CSV table of C-alpha atoms and ligand atoms in Angstrom, one decimal:
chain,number,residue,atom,x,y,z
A,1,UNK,CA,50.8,59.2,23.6
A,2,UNK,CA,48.6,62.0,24.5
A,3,UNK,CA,49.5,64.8,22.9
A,4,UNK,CA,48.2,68.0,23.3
A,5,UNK,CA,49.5,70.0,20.2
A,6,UNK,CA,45.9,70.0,17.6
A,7,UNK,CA,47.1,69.6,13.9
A,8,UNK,CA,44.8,71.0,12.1
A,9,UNK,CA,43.0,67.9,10.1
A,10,UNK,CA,43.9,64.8,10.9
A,11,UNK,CA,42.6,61.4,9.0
A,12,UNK,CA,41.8,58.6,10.8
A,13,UNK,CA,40.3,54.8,10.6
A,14,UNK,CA,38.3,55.6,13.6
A,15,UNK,CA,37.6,58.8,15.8
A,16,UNK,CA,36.4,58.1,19.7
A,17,UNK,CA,34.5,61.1,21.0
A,18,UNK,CA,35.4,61.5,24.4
A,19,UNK,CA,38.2,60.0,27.0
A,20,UNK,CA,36.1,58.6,30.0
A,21,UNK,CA,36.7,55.2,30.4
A,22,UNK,CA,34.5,53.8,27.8
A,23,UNK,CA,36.2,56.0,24.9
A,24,UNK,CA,40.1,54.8,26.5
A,25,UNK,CA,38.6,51.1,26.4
A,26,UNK,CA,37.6,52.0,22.9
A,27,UNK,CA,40.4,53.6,22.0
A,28,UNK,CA,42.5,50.5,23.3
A,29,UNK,CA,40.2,48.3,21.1
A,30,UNK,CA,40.2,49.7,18.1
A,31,UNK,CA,44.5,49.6,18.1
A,32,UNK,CA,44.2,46.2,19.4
A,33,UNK,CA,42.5,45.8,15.7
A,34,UNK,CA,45.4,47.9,14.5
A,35,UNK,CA,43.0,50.8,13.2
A,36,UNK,CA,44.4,54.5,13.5
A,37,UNK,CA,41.9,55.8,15.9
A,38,UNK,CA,42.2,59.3,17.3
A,39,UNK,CA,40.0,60.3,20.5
A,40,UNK,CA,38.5,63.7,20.9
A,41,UNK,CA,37.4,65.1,24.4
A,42,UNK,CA,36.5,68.9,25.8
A,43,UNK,CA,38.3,68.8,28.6
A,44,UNK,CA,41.7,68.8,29.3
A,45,UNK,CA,42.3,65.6,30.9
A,46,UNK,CA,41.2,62.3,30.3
A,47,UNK,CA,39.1,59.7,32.8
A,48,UNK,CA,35.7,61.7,32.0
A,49,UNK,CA,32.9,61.8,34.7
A,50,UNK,CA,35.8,59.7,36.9
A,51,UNK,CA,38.2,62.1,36.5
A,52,UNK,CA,36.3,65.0,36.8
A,53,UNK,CA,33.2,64.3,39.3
A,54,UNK,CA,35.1,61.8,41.6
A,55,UNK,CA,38.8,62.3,41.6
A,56,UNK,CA,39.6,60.8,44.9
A,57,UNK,CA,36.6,58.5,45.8
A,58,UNK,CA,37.2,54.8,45.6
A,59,UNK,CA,35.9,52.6,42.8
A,60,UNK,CA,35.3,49.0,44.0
A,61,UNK,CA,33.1,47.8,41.4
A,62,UNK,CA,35.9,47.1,38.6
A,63,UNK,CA,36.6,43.8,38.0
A,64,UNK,CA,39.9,42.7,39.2
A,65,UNK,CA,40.6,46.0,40.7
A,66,UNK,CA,39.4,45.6,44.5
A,67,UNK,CA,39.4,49.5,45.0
A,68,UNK,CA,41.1,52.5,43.3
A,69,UNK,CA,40.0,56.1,43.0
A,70,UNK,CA,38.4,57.6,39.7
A,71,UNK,CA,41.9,59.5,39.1
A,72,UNK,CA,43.9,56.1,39.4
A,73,UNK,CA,41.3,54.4,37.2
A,74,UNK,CA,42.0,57.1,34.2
A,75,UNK,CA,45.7,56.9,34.9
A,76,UNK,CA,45.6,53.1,34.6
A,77,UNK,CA,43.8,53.2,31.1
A,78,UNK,CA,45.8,56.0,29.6
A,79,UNK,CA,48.5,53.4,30.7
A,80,UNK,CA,47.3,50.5,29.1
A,81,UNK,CA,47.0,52.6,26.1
A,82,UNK,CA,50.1,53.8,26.1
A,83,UNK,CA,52.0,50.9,23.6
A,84,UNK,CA,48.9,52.3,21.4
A,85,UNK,CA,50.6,55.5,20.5
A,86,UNK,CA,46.8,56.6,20.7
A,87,UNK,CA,46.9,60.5,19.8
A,88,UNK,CA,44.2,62.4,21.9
A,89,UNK,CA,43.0,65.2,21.4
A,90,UNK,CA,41.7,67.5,24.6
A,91,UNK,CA,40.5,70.5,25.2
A,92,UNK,CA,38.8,69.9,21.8
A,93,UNK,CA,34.7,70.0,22.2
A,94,UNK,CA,33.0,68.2,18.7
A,95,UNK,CA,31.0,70.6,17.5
A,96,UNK,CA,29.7,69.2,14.0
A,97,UNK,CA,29.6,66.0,12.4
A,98,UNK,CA,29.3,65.8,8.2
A,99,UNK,CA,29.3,63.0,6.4
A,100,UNK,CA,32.1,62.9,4.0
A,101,UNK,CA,32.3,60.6,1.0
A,102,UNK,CA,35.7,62.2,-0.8
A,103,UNK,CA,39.1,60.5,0.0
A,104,UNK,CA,38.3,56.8,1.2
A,105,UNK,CA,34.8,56.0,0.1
A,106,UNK,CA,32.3,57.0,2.9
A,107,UNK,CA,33.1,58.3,6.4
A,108,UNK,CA,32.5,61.6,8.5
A,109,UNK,CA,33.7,64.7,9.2
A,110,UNK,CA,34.1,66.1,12.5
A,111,UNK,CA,34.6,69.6,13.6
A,112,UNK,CA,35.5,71.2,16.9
A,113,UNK,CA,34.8,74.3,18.3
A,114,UNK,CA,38.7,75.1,18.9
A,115,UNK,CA,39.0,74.6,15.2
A,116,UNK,CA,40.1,71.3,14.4
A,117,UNK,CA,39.1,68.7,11.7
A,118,UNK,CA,39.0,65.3,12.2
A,119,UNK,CA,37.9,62.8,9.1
A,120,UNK,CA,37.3,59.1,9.9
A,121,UNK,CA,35.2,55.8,8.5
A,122,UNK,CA,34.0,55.2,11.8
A,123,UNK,CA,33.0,57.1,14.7
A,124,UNK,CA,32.8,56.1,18.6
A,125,UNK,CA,30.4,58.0,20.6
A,126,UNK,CA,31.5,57.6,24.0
A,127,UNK,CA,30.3,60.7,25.1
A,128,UNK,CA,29.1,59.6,28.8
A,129,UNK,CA,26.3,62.1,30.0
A,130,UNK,CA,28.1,65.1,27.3
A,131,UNK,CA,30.8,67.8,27.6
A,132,UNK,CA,31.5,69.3,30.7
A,133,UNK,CA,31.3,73.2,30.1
A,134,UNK,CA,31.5,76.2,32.9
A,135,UNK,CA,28.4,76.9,34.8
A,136,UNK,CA,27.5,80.2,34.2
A,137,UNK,CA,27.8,82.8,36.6
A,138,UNK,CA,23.7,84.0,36.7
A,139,UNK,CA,23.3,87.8,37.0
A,140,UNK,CA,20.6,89.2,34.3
A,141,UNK,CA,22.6,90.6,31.0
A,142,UNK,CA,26.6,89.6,32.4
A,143,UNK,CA,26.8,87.2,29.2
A,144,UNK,CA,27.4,90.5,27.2
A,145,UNK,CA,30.9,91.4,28.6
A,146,UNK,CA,31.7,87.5,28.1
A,147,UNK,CA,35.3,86.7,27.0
A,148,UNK,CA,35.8,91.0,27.0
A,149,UNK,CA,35.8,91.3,30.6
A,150,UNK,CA,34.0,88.1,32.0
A,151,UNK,CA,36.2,85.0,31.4
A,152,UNK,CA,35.1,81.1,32.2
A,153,UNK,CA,38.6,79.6,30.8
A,154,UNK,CA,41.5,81.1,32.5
A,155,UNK,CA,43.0,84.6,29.9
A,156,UNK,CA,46.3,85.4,29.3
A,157,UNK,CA,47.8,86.8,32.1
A,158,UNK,CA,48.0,90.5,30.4
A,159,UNK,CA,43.9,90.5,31.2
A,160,UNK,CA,44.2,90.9,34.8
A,161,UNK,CA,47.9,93.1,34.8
A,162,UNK,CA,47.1,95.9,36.9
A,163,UNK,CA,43.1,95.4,37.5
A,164,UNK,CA,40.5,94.6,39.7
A,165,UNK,CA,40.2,91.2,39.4
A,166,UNK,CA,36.9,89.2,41.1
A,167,UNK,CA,37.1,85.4,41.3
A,168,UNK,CA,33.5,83.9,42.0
A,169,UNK,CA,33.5,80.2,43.4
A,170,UNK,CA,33.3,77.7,46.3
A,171,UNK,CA,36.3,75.7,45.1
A,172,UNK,CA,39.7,74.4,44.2
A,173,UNK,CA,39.6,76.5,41.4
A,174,UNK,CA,38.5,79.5,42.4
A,175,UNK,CA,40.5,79.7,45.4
A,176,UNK,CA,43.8,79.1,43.2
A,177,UNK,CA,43.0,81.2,40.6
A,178,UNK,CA,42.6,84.4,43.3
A,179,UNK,CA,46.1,83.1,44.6
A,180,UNK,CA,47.8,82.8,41.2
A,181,UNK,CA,46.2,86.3,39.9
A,182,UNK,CA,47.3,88.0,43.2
A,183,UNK,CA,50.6,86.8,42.6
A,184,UNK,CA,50.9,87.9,39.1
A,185,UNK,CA,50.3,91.3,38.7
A,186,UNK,CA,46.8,92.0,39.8
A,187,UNK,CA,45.9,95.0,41.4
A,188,UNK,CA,43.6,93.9,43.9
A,189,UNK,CA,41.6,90.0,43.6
A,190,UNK,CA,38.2,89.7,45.5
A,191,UNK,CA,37.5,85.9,46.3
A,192,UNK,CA,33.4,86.7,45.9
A,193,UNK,CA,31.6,83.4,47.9
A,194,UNK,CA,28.5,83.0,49.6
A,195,UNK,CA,30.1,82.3,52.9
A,196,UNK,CA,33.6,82.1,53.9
A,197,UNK,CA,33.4,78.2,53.9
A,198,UNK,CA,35.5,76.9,50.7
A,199,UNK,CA,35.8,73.4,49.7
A,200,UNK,CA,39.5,73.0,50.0
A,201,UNK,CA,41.5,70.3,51.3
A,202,UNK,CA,43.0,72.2,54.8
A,203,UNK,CA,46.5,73.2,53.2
A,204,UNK,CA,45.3,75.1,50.5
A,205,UNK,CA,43.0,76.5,52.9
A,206,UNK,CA,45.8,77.6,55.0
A,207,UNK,CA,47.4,79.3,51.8
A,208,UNK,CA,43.9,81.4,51.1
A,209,UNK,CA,44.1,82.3,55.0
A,210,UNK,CA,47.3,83.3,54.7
A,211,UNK,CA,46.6,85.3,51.6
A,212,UNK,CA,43.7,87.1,53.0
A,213,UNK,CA,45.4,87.9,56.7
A,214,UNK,CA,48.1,89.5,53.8
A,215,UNK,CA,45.5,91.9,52.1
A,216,UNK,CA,46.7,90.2,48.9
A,217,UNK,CA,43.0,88.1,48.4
A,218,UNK,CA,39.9,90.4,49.9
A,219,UNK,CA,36.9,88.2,50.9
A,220,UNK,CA,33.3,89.3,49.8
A,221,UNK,CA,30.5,87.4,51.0
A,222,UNK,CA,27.4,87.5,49.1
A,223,UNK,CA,25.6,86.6,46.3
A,224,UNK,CA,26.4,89.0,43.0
A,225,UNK,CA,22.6,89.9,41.6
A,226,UNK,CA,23.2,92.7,38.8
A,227,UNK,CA,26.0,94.3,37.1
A,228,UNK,CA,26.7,98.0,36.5
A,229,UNK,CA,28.3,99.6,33.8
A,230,UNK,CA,29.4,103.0,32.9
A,231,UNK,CA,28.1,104.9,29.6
A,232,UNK,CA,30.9,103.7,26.9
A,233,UNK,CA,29.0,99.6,28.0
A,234,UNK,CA,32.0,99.0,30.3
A,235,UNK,CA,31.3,96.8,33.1
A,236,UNK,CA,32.5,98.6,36.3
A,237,UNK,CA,30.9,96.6,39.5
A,238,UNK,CA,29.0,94.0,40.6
A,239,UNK,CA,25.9,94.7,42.7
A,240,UNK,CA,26.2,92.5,45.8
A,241,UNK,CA,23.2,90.7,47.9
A,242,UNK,CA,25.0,90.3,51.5
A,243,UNK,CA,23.4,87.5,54.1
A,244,UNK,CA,22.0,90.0,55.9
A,245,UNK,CA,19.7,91.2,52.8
A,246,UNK,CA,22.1,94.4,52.5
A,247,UNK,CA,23.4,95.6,48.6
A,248,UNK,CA,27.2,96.6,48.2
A,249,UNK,CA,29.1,97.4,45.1
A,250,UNK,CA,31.8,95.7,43.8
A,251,UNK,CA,33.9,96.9,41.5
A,252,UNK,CA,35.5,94.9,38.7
A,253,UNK,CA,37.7,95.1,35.7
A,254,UNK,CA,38.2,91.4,35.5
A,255,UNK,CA,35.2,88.6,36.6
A,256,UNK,CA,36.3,85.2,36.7
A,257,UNK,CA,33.3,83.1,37.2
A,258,UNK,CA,34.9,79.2,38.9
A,259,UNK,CA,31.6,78.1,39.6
A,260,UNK,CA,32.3,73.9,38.5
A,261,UNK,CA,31.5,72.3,35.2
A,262,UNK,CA,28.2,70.4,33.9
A,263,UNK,CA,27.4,68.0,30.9
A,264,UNK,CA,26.0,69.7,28.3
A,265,UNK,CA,25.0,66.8,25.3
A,266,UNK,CA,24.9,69.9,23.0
A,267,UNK,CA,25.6,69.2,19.2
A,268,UNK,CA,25.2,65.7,19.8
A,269,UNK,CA,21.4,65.2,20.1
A,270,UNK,CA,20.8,67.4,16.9
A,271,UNK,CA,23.0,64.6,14.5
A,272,UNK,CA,19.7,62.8,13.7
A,273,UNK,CA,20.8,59.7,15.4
A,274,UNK,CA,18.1,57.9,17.0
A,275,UNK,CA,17.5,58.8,20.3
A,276,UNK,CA,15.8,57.8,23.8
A,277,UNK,CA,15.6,60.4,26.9
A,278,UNK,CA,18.7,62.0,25.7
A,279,UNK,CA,20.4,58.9,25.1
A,280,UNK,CA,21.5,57.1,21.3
A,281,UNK,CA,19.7,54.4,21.0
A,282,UNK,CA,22.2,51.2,19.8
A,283,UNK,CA,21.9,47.9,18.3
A,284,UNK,CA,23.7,45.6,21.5
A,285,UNK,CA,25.4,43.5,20.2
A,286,UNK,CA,27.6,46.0,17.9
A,287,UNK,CA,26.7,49.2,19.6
A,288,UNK,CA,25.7,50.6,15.8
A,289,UNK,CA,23.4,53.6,15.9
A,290,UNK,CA,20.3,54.1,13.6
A,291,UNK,CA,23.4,55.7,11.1
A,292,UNK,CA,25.6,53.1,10.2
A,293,UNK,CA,29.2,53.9,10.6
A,294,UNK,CA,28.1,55.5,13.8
A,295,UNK,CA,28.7,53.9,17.1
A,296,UNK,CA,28.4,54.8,20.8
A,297,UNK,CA,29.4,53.4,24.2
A,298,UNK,CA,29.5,53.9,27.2
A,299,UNK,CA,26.7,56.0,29.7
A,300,UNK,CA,25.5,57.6,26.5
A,301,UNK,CA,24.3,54.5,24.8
A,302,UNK,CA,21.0,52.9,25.4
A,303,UNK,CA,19.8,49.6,24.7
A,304,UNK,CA,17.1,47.4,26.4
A,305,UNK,CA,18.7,46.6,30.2
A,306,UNK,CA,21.4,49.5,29.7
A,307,UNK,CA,23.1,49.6,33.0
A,308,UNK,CA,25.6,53.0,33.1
A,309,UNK,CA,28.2,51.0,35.1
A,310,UNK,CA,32.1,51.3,33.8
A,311,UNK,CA,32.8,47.9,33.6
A,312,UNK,CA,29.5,47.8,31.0
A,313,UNK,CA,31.3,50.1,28.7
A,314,UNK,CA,34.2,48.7,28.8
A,315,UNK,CA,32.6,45.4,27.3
A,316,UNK,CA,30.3,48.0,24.7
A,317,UNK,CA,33.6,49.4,23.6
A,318,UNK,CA,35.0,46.0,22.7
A,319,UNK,CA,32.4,44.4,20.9
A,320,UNK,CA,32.0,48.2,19.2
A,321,UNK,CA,35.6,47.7,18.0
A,322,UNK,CA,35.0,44.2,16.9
A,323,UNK,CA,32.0,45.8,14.9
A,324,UNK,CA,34.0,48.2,13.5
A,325,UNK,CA,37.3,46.1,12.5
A,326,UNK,CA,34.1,44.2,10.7
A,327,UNK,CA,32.9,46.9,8.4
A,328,UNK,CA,36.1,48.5,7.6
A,329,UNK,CA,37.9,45.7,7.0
A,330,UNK,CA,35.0,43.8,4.6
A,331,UNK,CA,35.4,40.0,3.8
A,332,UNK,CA,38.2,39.6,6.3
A,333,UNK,CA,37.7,37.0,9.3
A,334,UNK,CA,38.6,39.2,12.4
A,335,UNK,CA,39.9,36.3,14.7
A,336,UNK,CA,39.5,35.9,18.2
A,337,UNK,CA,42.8,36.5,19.9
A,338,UNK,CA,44.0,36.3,23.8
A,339,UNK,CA,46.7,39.2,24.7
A,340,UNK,CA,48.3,36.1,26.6
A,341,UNK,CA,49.4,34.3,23.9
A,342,UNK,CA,49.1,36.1,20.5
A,343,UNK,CA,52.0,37.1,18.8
A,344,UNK,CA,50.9,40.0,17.2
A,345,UNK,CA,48.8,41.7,20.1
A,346,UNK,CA,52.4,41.0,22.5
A,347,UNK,CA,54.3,42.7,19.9
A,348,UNK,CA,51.6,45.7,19.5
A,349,UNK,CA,51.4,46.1,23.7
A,350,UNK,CA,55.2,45.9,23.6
A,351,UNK,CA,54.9,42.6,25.7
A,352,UNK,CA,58.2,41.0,24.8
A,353,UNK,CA,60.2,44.5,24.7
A,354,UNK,CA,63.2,43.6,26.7
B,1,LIG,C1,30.0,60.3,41.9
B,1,LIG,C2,30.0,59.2,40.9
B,1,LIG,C3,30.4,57.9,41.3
B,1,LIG,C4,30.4,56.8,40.4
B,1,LIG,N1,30.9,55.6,40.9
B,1,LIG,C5,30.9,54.6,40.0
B,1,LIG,C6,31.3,53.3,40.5
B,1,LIG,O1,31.7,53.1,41.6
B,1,LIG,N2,31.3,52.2,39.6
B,1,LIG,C7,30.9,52.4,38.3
B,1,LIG,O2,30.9,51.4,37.5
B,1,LIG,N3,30.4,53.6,37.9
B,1,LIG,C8,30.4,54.7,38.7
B,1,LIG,N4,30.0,55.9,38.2
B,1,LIG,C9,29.5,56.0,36.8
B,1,LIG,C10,30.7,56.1,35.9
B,1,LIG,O3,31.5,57.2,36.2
B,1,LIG,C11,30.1,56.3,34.5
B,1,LIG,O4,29.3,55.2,34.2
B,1,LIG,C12,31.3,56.4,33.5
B,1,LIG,O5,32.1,57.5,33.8
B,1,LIG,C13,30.8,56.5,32.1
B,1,LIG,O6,31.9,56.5,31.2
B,1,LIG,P1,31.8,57.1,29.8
B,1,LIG,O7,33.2,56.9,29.2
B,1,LIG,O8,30.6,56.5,29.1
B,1,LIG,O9,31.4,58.6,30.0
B,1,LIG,P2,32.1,59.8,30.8
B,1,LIG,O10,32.9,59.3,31.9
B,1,LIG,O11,31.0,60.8,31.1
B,1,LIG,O12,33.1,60.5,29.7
B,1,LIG,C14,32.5,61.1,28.6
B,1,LIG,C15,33.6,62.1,28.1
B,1,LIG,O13,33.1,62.6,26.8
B,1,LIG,C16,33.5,64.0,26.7
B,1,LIG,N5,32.6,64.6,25.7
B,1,LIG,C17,31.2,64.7,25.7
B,1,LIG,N6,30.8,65.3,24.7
B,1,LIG,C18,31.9,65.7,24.0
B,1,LIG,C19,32.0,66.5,22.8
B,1,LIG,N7,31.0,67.0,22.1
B,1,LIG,N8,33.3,66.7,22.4
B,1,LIG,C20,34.4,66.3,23.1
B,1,LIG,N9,34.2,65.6,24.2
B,1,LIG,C21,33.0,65.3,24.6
B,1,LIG,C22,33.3,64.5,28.1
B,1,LIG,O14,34.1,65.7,28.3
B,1,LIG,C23,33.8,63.3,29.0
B,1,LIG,O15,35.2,63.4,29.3
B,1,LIG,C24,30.0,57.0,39.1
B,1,LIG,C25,29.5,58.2,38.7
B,1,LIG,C26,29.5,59.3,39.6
B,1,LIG,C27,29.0,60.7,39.1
């Protein structure tokens, strides 16, 4: 179901921006209604803020569920999904939004940044609080050297061969990418921190111990503050503010900034959709947007007494969905049907499969 291979247009009934648990639900939905829906998310997993913010802390709020972590919830709805055949899409950040009126009547565009097209009669905003992009590594003029020699998504491994790689970061990530690059070819890695306090559950810990007790990972504490470069623009070090107020240079060929990842709303806010503190504003009881054809669920819709709980999204996607089935499918009673004992919805969830 999810596939990670990006054709390069795809046509759909419906497109879901983002795979946080409002856009699964929607996603779910919308096949329930048996509309092709694609979904569309930056990163490369799906379960959104869950996924990403709260891996392993327990949910108890979700109804029927007493208690599962944020990982297990996104597992479970790609799960449910799965009968759906729903195609996502990740690693794919929407970057524009057209409307189209060639092929089937009206409906919009979408564009990524990664380069894919996506055309659909209805879209899902389920966008939470936006995409989750790198946080930038803050030294005055570094965003020159960026994707050259200063890389926030990991490069092909040919980048570090044989250099001086640095690896800034408190985290998971950091700490595994100065293991991996430091066993693949890198001349030297420098795991740049403010202290040497990481957090890393204790047996990767032990790895990065064991690492730097084997010279193959060199600990730098300090805070980098200003970049030097040589006369052809190269950048050859990173000036250093140690705790004790002292400046040391260190030099670099490869700087690989791990810093986390915040929402950014980006594109989204300048579609000319209504909107409220950074929020779409939404009809409740179809979750429509000031543009019709244009819905949104989830933490990123707002409506008078909005509460940005999942278990509200999940009942915003449905009656989105329901809205949706409605337009595109003019004229045509949508009935009310229970998974339990429908025919058709057992056969599209592969109930009665032997
Ligand atoms: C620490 C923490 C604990 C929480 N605990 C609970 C709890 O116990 N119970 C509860 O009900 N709620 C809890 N919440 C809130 C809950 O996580 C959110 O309400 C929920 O995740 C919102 O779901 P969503 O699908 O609307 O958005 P999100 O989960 O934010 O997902 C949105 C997705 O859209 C993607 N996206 C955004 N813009 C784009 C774009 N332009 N292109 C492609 N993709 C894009 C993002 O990458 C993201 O994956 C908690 C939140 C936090 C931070």
């Amino acid at each position: 179901m999810a596939t990670r291979d990006h054709p390069a247009a795809v046509d759909a009934d419906a497109v879901v921006i983002g795979a946080g648990p409002a856009g699964l639900w929607a996603a779910f939905e919308l096949g329930l209604q048996t509309l092709a829906v694609h979904v569309v998310d930056s990163l490369p997993h799906a379960g959104g803020q869950c996924a990403e913010l709260y891996p392993d802390k327990p949910i108890y709020d979700i109804p029927g569920v007493p208690v599962c972590t944020g990982q297990e919830l996104a597992h479970h709805l790609l799960q449910q999904l799965q009968p759906l055949q729903v195609p996502l899409h990740l690693g794919q950040t929407v970057a524009e939004l057209h409307a189209d009126r060639t092929g089937q009547g009206e409906g919009w565009r979408l564009h990524t940044a990664q380069g894919m097209t996506l055309r659909c009669r209805a879209l899902v905003i389920a966008a939470g609080v936006g995409a989750f992009v790198p946080r930038p590594l803050a030294v005055p003029g570094l965003e020159a050297w960026q994707d050259q020699q200063v890389f926030y998504t990991d490069p092909p491994p040919d980048v570090w061969l044989d250099r001086h790689v640095v690896v800034v970061g408190p985290g998971e990530a950091a700490v595994r990418l100065a293991l991996h690059t430091a066993a693949h070819g890198a001349a030297r890695v420098t795991l740049l921190h403010r202290t040497d306090r990481f957090t890393i559950d204790p047996a990767l810990d032990d790895e990065l111990q064991a690492a730097i007790g084997a010279a193959r990972v060199h600990l730098c504490l300090g805070q980098p503050v200003a970049v030097l470069s040589d006369p052809d623009g190269r950048l050859l070090a990173l000036e250093v503010a140690t705790a004790r107020d002292e400046r040391l240079s260190l030099p670099v060929d490869v700087l690989l900034p791990r810093l986390g990842l915040h929402p950014r709303l980006g594109p989204i806010a300048e579609w000319g959709l209504a909107m409220e503190r950074k929020h779409l504003v939404v009809e409740p009881s179809t979750l429509q947007t000031s543009t019709p054809g244009i819905y949104a669920v989830g933490d990123v819709a707002h409506y008078p007494g909005k509460r940005k709980l999942i278990l509200c999204g999940f009942h915003e996607a449905t009656l989105a969905a329901w809205a949706i089935a409605e337009r595109l499918r003019p004229g045509q009673r949508i009935p009310l049907e229970y998974t339990t004992t429908s025919p058709r919805l057992r056969a599209l969830l592969g109930a009665d499969a032997p």
